[in-house]
Tab-separated table of C-alpha atoms in Angstrom:
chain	number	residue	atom	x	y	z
A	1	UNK	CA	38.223	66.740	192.299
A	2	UNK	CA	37.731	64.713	188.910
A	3	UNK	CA	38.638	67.486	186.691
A	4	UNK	CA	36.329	68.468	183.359
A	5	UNK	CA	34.632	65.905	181.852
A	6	UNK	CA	33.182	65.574	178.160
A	7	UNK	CA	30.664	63.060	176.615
A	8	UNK	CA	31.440	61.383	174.335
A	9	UNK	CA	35.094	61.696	173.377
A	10	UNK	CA	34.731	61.025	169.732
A	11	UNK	CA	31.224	61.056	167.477
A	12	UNK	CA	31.079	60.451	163.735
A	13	UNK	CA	27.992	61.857	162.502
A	14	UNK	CA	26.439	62.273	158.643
A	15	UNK	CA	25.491	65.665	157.339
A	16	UNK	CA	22.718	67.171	158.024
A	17	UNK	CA	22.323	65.218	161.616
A	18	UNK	CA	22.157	66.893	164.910
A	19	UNK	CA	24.592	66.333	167.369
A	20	UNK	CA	24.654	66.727	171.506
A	21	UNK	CA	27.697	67.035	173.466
A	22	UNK	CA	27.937	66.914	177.761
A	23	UNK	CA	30.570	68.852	179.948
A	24	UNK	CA	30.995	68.457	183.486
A	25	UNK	CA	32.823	71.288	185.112
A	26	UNK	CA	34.839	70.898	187.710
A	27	UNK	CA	32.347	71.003	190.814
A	28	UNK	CA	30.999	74.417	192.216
A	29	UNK	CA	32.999	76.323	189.219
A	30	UNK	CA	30.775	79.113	187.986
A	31	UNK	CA	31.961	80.012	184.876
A	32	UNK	CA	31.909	77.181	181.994
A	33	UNK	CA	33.245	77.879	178.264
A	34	UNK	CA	33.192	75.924	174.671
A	35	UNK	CA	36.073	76.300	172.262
A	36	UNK	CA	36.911	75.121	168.550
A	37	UNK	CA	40.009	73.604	167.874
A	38	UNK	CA	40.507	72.580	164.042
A	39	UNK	CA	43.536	71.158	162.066
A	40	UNK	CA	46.670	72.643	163.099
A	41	UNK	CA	44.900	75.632	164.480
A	42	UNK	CA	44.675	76.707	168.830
A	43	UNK	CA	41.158	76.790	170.296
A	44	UNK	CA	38.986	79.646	169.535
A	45	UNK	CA	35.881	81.016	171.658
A	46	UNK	CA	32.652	80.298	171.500
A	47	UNK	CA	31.024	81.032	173.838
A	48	UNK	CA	30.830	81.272	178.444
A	49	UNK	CA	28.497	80.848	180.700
A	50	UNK	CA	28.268	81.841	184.596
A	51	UNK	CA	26.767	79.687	186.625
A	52	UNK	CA	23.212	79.676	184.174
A	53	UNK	CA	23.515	82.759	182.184
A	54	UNK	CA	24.996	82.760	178.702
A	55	UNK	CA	27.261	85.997	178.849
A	56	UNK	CA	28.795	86.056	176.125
A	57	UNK	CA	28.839	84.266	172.333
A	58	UNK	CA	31.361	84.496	169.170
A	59	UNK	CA	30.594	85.099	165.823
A	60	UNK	CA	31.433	81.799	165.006
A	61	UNK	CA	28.860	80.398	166.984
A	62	UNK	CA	25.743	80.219	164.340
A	63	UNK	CA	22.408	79.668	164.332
A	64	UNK	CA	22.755	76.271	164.273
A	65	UNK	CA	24.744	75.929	167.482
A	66	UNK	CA	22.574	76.267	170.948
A	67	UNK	CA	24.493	75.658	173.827
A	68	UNK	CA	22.888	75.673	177.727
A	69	UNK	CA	23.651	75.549	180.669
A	70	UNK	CA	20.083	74.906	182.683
A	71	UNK	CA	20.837	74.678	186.558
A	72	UNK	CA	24.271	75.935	186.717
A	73	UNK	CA	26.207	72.727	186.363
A	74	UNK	CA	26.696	70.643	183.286
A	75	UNK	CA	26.304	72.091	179.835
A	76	UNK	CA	24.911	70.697	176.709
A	77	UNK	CA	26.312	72.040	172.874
A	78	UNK	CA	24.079	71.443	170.192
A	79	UNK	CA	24.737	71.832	166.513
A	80	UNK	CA	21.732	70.847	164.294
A	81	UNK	CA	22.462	69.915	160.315
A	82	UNK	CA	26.017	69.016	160.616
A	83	UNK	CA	28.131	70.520	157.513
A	84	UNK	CA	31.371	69.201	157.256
A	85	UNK	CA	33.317	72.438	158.337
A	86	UNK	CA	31.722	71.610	161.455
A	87	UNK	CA	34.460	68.741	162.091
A	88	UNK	CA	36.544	69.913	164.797
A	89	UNK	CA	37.613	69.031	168.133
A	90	UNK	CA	35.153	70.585	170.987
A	91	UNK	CA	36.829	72.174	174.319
A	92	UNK	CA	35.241	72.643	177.249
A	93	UNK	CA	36.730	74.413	180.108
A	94	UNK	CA	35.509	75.612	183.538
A	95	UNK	CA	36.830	78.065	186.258
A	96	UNK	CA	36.137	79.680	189.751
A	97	UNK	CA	35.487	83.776	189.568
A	98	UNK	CA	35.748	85.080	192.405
A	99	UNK	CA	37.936	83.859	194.268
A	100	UNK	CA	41.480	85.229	192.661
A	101	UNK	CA	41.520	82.008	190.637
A	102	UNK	CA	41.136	82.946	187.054
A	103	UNK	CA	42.838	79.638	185.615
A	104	UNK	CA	40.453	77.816	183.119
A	105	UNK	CA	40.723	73.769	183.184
A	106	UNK	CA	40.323	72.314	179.814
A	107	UNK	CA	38.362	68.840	179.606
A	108	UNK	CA	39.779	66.530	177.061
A	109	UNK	CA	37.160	67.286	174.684
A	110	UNK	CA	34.855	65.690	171.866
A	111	UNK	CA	36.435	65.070	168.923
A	112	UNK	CA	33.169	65.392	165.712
A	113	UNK	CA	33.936	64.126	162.441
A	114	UNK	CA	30.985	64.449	159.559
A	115	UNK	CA	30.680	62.635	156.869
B	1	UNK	CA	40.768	93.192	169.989
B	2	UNK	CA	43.581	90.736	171.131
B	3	UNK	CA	45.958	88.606	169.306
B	4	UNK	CA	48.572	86.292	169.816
B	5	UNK	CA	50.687	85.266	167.593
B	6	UNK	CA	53.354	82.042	167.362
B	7	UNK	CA	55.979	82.778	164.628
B	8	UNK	CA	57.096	78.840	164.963
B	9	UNK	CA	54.792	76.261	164.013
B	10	UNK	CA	57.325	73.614	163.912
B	11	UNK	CA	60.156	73.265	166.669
B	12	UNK	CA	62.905	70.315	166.960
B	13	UNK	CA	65.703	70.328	169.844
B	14	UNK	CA	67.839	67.359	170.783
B	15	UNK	CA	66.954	66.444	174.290
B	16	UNK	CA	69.275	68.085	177.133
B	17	UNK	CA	69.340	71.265	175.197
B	18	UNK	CA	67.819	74.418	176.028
B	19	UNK	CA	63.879	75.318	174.459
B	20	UNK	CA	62.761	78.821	173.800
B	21	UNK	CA	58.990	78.923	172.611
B	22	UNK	CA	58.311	82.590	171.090
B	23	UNK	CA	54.767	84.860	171.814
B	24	UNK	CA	53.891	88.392	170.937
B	25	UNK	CA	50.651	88.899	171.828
B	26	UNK	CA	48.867	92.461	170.679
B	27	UNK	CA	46.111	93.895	173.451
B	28	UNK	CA	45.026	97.280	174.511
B	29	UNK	CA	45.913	96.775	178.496
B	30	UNK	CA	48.003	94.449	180.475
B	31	UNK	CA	47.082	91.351	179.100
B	32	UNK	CA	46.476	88.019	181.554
B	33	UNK	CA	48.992	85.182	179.863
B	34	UNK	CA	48.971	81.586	179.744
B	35	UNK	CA	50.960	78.975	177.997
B	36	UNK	CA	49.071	75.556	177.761
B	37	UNK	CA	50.647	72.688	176.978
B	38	UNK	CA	48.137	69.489	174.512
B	39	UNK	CA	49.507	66.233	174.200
B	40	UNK	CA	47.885	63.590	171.650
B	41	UNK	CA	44.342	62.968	172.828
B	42	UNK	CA	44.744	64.734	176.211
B	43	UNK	CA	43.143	68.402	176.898
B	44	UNK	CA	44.969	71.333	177.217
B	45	UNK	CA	47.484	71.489	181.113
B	46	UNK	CA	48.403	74.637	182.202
B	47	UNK	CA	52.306	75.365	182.446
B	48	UNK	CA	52.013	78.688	183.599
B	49	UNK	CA	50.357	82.250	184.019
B	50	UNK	CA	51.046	85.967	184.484
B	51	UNK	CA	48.447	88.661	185.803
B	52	UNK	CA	51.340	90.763	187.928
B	53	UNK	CA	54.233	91.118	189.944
B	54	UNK	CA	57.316	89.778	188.901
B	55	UNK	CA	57.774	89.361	184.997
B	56	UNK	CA	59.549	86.032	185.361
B	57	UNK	CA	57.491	83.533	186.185
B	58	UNK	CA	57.588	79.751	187.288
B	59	UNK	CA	55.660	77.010	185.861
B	60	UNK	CA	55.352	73.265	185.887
B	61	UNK	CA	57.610	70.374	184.514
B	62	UNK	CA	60.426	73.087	185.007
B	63	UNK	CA	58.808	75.721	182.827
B	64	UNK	CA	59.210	79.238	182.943
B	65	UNK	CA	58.172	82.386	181.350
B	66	UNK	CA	59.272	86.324	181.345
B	67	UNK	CA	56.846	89.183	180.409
B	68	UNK	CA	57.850	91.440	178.494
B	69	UNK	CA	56.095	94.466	178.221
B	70	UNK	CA	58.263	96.462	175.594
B	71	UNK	CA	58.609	93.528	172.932
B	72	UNK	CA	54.609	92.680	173.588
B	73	UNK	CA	56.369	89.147	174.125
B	74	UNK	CA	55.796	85.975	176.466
B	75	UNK	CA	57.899	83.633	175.704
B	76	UNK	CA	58.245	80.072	177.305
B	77	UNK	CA	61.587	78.426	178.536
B	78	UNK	CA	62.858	75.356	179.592
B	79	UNK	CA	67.073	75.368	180.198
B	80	UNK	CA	66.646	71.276	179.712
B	81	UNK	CA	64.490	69.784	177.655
B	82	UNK	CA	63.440	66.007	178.358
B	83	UNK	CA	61.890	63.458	175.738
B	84	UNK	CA	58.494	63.517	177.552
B	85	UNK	CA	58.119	67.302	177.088
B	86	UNK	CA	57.334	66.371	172.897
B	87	UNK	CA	53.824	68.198	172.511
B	88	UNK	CA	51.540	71.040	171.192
B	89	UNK	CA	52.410	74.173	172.823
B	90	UNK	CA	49.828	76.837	172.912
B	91	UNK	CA	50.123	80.530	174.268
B	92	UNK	CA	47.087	82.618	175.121
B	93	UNK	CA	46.171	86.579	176.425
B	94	UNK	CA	42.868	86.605	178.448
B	95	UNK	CA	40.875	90.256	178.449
B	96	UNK	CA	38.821	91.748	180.886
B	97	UNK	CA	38.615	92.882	184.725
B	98	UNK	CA	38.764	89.294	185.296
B	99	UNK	CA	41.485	88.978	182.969
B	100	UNK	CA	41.384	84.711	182.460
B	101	UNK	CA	38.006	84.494	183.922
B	102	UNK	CA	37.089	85.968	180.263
B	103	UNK	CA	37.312	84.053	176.948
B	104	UNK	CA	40.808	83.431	175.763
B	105	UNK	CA	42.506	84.212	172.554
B	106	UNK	CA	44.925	81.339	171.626
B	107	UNK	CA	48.154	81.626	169.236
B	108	UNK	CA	48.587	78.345	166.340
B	109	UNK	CA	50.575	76.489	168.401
B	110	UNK	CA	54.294	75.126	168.275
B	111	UNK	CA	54.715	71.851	167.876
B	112	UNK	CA	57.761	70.636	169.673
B	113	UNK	CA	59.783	67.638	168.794
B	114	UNK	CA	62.248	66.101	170.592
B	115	UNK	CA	65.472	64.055	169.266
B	116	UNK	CA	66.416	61.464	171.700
């Protein structure tokens, strides 16, 4: 078991340009989740998916965020036209429902700076 | 909707001594808890969690928590503290039927520095 992976650890991006970020769940976990984590602040939701489905998104997640999950295994985040306030460390985290193992694993995430 | 909140943001104990990491959370049920710990450039590693049973429970690295249902409060513990424990500390309630198989809610944090 590798643990959570994330791609790529850092990106510095201008304004205005989209950005992609990977995570790798642990294998055959179902349920994969994105968090925010800004300045001196804990993670905060945004949004879970099991297996394929999107179940669930937060506020904060706008219109210019897309995030998928297409065949139940990696995950892709999206954010087109990069504002600045988008600068924040990106968590991803995976678990196993089902199974009486509701512990999420946090990858090391993908630290976005815009310029 | 839940909270949790993390009255210190800053925390410094010489190492040897005794560490007490506060949490009140605020949620309608029984919560799920966590406390995470984040070094510098890692992801967050689970110390420990409650869903049931017993209120005190055991972690990693020596950790340990107690559940307290009356002061909404979760707070962390460790009775000796070691140099390499010097880190972001992060407490969080999980919602839901499948209590942390749900999103989390996450307090601010308490940074923990240790004096050598």
């Amino acid at each position: 078991d590798t643990g959570v992976s994330q791609d790529p650890r850092h990106k510095i991006t201008k304004r205005g340009q989209n950005v992609t970020f990977r995570c790798d769940p642990i294998s055959e976990h179902n349920r994969l989740y994105w968090y925010r984590q800004t300045l001196g602040q804990g993670p905060e939701f945004l949004t879970y998916f099991q297996n394929e489905a999107q179940l669930e998104k937060s506020r904060l997640l706008s219109d210019r965020f897309s995030a998928e999950r297409p065949k139940g295994s990696f995950s892709t985040l999206e954010i087109q036209r990069t504002e600045q306030g988008d600068s924040a460390m990106y968590l991803c985290a995976s678990s196993l429902i089902g199974q009486g193992d509701y512990e999420q694993y946090f990858g090391p995430g993908t630290r976005l700076t815009v310029t | 909707a839940q909270s949790v909140t993390q009255p210190d943001i800053h925390i410094t104990v010489s190492e040897g001594a005794s560490l007490e990491l506060r949490c009140n959370y605020s949620y309608g049920a029984t919560p799920y808890l966590f406390w995470y710990v984040q070094s510098p450039g890692q992801g967050l590693q689970l110390l420990l969690k409650y869903f049931s049973g017993d209120t005190l429970v055991q972690g990693i690295k020596g950790f340990e928590a107690e559940f307290k249902r009356s002061q909404s409060s979760f707070n962390l513990r460790k009775p000796s503290v070691h140099w390499s424990d010097a880190a972001e500390y992060f407490c969080a309630v999980g919602a839901g039927i499948t209590g942390g198989g749900n999103k989390l809610t996450f307090g601010t944090g308490t940074q923990l520095k240790v004096e050598l």
